[in-house]
Tab-separated table of C-alpha atoms in Angstrom:
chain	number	residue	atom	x	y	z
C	1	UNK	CA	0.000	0.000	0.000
C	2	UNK	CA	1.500	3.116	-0.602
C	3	UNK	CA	2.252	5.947	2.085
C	4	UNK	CA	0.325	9.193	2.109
C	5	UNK	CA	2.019	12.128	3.401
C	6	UNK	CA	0.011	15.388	4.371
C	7	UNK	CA	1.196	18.709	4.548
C	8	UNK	CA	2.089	18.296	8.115
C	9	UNK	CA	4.028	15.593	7.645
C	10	UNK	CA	5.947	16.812	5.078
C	11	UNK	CA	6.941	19.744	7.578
C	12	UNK	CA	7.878	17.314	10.281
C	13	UNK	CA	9.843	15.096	7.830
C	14	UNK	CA	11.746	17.070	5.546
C	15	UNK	CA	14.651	19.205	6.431
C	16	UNK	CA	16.526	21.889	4.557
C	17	UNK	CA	19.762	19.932	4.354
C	18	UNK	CA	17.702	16.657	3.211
C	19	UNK	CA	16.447	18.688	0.138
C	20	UNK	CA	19.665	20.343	-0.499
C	21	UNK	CA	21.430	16.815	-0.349
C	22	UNK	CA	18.832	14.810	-2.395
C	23	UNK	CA	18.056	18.008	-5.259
C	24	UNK	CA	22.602	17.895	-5.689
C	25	UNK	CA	21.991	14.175	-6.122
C	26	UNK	CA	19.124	14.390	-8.774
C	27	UNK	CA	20.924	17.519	-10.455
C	28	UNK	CA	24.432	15.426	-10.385
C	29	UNK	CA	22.834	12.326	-11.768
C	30	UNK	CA	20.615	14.494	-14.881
C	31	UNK	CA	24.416	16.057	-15.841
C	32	UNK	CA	25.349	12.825	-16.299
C	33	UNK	CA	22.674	11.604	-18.478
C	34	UNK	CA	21.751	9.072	-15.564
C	35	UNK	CA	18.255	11.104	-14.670
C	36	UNK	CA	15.967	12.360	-16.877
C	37	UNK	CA	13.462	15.324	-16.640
C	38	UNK	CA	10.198	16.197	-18.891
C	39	UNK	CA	9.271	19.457	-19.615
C	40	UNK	CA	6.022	20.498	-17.621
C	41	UNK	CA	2.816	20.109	-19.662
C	42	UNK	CA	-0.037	22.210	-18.816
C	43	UNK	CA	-3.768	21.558	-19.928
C	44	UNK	CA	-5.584	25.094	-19.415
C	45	UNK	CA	-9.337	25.163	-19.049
C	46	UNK	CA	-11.301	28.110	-18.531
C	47	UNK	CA	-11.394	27.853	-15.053
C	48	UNK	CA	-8.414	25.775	-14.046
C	49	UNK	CA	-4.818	24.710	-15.135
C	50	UNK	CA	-3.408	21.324	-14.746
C	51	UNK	CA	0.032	21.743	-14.734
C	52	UNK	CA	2.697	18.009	-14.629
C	53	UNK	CA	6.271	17.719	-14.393
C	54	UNK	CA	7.949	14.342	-14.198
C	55	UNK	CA	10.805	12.677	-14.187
C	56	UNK	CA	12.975	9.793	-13.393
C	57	UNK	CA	15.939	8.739	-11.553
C	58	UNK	CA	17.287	5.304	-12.772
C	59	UNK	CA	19.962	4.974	-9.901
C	60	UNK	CA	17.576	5.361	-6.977
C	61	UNK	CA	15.419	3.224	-8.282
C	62	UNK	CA	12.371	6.089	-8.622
C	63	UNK	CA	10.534	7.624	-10.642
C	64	UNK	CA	7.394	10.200	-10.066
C	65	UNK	CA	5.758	13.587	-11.154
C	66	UNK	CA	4.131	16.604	-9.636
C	67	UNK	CA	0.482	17.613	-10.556
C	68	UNK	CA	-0.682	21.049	-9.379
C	69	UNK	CA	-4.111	22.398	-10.371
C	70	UNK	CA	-4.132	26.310	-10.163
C	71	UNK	CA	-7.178	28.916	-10.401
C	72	UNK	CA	-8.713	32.009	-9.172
C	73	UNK	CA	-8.930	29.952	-5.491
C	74	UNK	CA	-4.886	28.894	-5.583
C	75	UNK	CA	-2.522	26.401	-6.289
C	76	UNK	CA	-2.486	22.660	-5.210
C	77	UNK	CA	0.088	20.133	-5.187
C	78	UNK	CA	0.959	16.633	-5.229
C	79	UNK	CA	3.272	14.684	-5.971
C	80	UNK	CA	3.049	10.905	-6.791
C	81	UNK	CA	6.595	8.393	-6.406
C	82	UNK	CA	6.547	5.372	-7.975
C	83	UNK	CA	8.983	2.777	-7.340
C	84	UNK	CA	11.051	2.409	-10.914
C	85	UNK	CA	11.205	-1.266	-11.479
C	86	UNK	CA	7.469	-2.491	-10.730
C	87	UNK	CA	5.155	0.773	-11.287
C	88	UNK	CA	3.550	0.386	-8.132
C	89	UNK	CA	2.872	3.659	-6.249
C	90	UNK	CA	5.141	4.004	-3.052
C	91	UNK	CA	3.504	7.855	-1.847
C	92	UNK	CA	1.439	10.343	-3.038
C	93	UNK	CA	2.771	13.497	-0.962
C	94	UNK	CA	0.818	16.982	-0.765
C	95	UNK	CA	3.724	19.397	-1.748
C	96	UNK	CA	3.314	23.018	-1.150
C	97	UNK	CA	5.862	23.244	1.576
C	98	UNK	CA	7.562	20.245	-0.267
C	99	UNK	CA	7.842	22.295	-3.246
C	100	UNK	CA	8.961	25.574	-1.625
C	101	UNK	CA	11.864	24.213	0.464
C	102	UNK	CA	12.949	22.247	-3.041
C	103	UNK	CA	12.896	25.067	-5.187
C	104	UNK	CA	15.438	26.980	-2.597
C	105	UNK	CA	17.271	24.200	-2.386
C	106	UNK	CA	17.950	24.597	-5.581
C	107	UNK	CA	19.642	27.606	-4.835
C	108	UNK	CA	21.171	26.473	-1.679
C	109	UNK	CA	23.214	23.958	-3.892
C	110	UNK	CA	23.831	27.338	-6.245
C	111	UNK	CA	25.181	28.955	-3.804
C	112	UNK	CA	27.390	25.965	-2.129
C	113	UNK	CA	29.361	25.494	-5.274
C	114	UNK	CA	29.095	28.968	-7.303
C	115	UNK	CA	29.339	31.513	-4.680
C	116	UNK	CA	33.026	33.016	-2.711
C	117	UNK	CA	33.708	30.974	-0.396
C	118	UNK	CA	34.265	34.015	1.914
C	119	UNK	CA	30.434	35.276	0.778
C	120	UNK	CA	28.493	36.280	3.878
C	121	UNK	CA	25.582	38.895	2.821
C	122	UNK	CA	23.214	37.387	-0.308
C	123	UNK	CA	20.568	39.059	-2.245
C	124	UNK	CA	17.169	37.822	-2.936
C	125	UNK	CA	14.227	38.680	-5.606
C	126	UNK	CA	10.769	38.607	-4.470
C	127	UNK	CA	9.438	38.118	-0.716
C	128	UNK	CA	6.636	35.558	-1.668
C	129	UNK	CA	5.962	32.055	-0.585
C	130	UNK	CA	8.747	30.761	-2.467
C	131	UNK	CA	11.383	33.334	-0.675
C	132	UNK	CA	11.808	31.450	2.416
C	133	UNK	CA	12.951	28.323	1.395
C	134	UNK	CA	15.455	30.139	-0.941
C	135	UNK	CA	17.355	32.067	2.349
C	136	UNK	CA	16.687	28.720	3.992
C	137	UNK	CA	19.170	26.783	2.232
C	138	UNK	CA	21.029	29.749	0.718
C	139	UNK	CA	21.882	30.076	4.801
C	140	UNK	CA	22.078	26.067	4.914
C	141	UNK	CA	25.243	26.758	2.402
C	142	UNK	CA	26.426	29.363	3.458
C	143	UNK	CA	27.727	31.412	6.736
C	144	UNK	CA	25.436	34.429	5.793
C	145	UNK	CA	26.038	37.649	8.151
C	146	UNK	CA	22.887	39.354	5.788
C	147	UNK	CA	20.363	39.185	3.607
C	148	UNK	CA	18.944	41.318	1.277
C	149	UNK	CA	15.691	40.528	0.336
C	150	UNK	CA	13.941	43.116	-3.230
C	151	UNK	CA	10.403	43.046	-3.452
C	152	UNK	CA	7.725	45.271	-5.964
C	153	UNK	CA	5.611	45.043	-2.841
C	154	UNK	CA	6.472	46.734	0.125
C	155	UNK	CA	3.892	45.367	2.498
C	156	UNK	CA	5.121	41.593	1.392
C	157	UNK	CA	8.771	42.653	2.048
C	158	UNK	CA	7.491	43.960	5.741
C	159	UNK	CA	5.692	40.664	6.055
C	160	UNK	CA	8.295	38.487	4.833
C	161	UNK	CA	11.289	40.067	7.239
């Protein structure tokens, strides 16, 4: 039977350096053609998109995508793992905070291997959802004495810091 993990879960489970450690993993294994990654596809109705991205990784043994419906009432997210050899389902996850602290992971592993290593104040576009998890790991990699966060919004940027 495969595991279903909620939204809470997902925030008690997953840490910044466990993202950072398995997205430099998945990134490490696509650059050497040992992954591979779909573009997303989006089906747009009138009222609501359906947006999937999917991939595989061979050497774990996994494969999955990430469906996310978005309209005028939000975004929502899940993301189904599938066990590579047999098909069978393993989890479906809800991934809103999944998603966030993996897209700044992202950037956490940016900034471990492209920034100066003596590189203690970083800047960062935008103070929505999607901003935390980027100074999350960006601090993860990095022995930050500041942050400077640009928004368009100025009550967001309040909100955010």
């Amino acid at each position: 039977m495969a595991l279903f993990l909620s939204e809470n879960d997902v925030k008690n489970l997953l840490t910044v350096a466990l993202a950072m450690e398995a997205v430099e993993s998945a990134h490490r294994d696509l650059a050497l053609g040992q992954a591979q990654d779909t573009p997303r596809a989006r089906t747009r109705l009138p009222q609501t998109a359906l947006h999937i991205l999917q991939g595989g990784l061979p050497a774990q043994g996994v494969l999955g995508y990430k469906a996310y419906t978005s309209n005028r009432s939000g975004n929502r997210f899940l993301v189904h793992l599938l066990d590579a050899a047999s098909g069978q389902l393993r989890a479906v996850i809800e991934a809103d905070y999944l998603g966030m602290i993996r897209t700044g992971a992202a950037s956490g592993v940016a900034a471990k291997w492209l920034a100066r290593p003596d590189a203690t104040v970083a800047g960062v576009f935008g103070a929505g959802w999607q901003a935390e998890g980027h100074v999350r790991a960006i601090c993860a990699a990095r022995p930050l004495e500041r942050v400077k966060v640009f928004s368009r919004k100025a009550d967001k940027l309040q909100a955010f810091c």
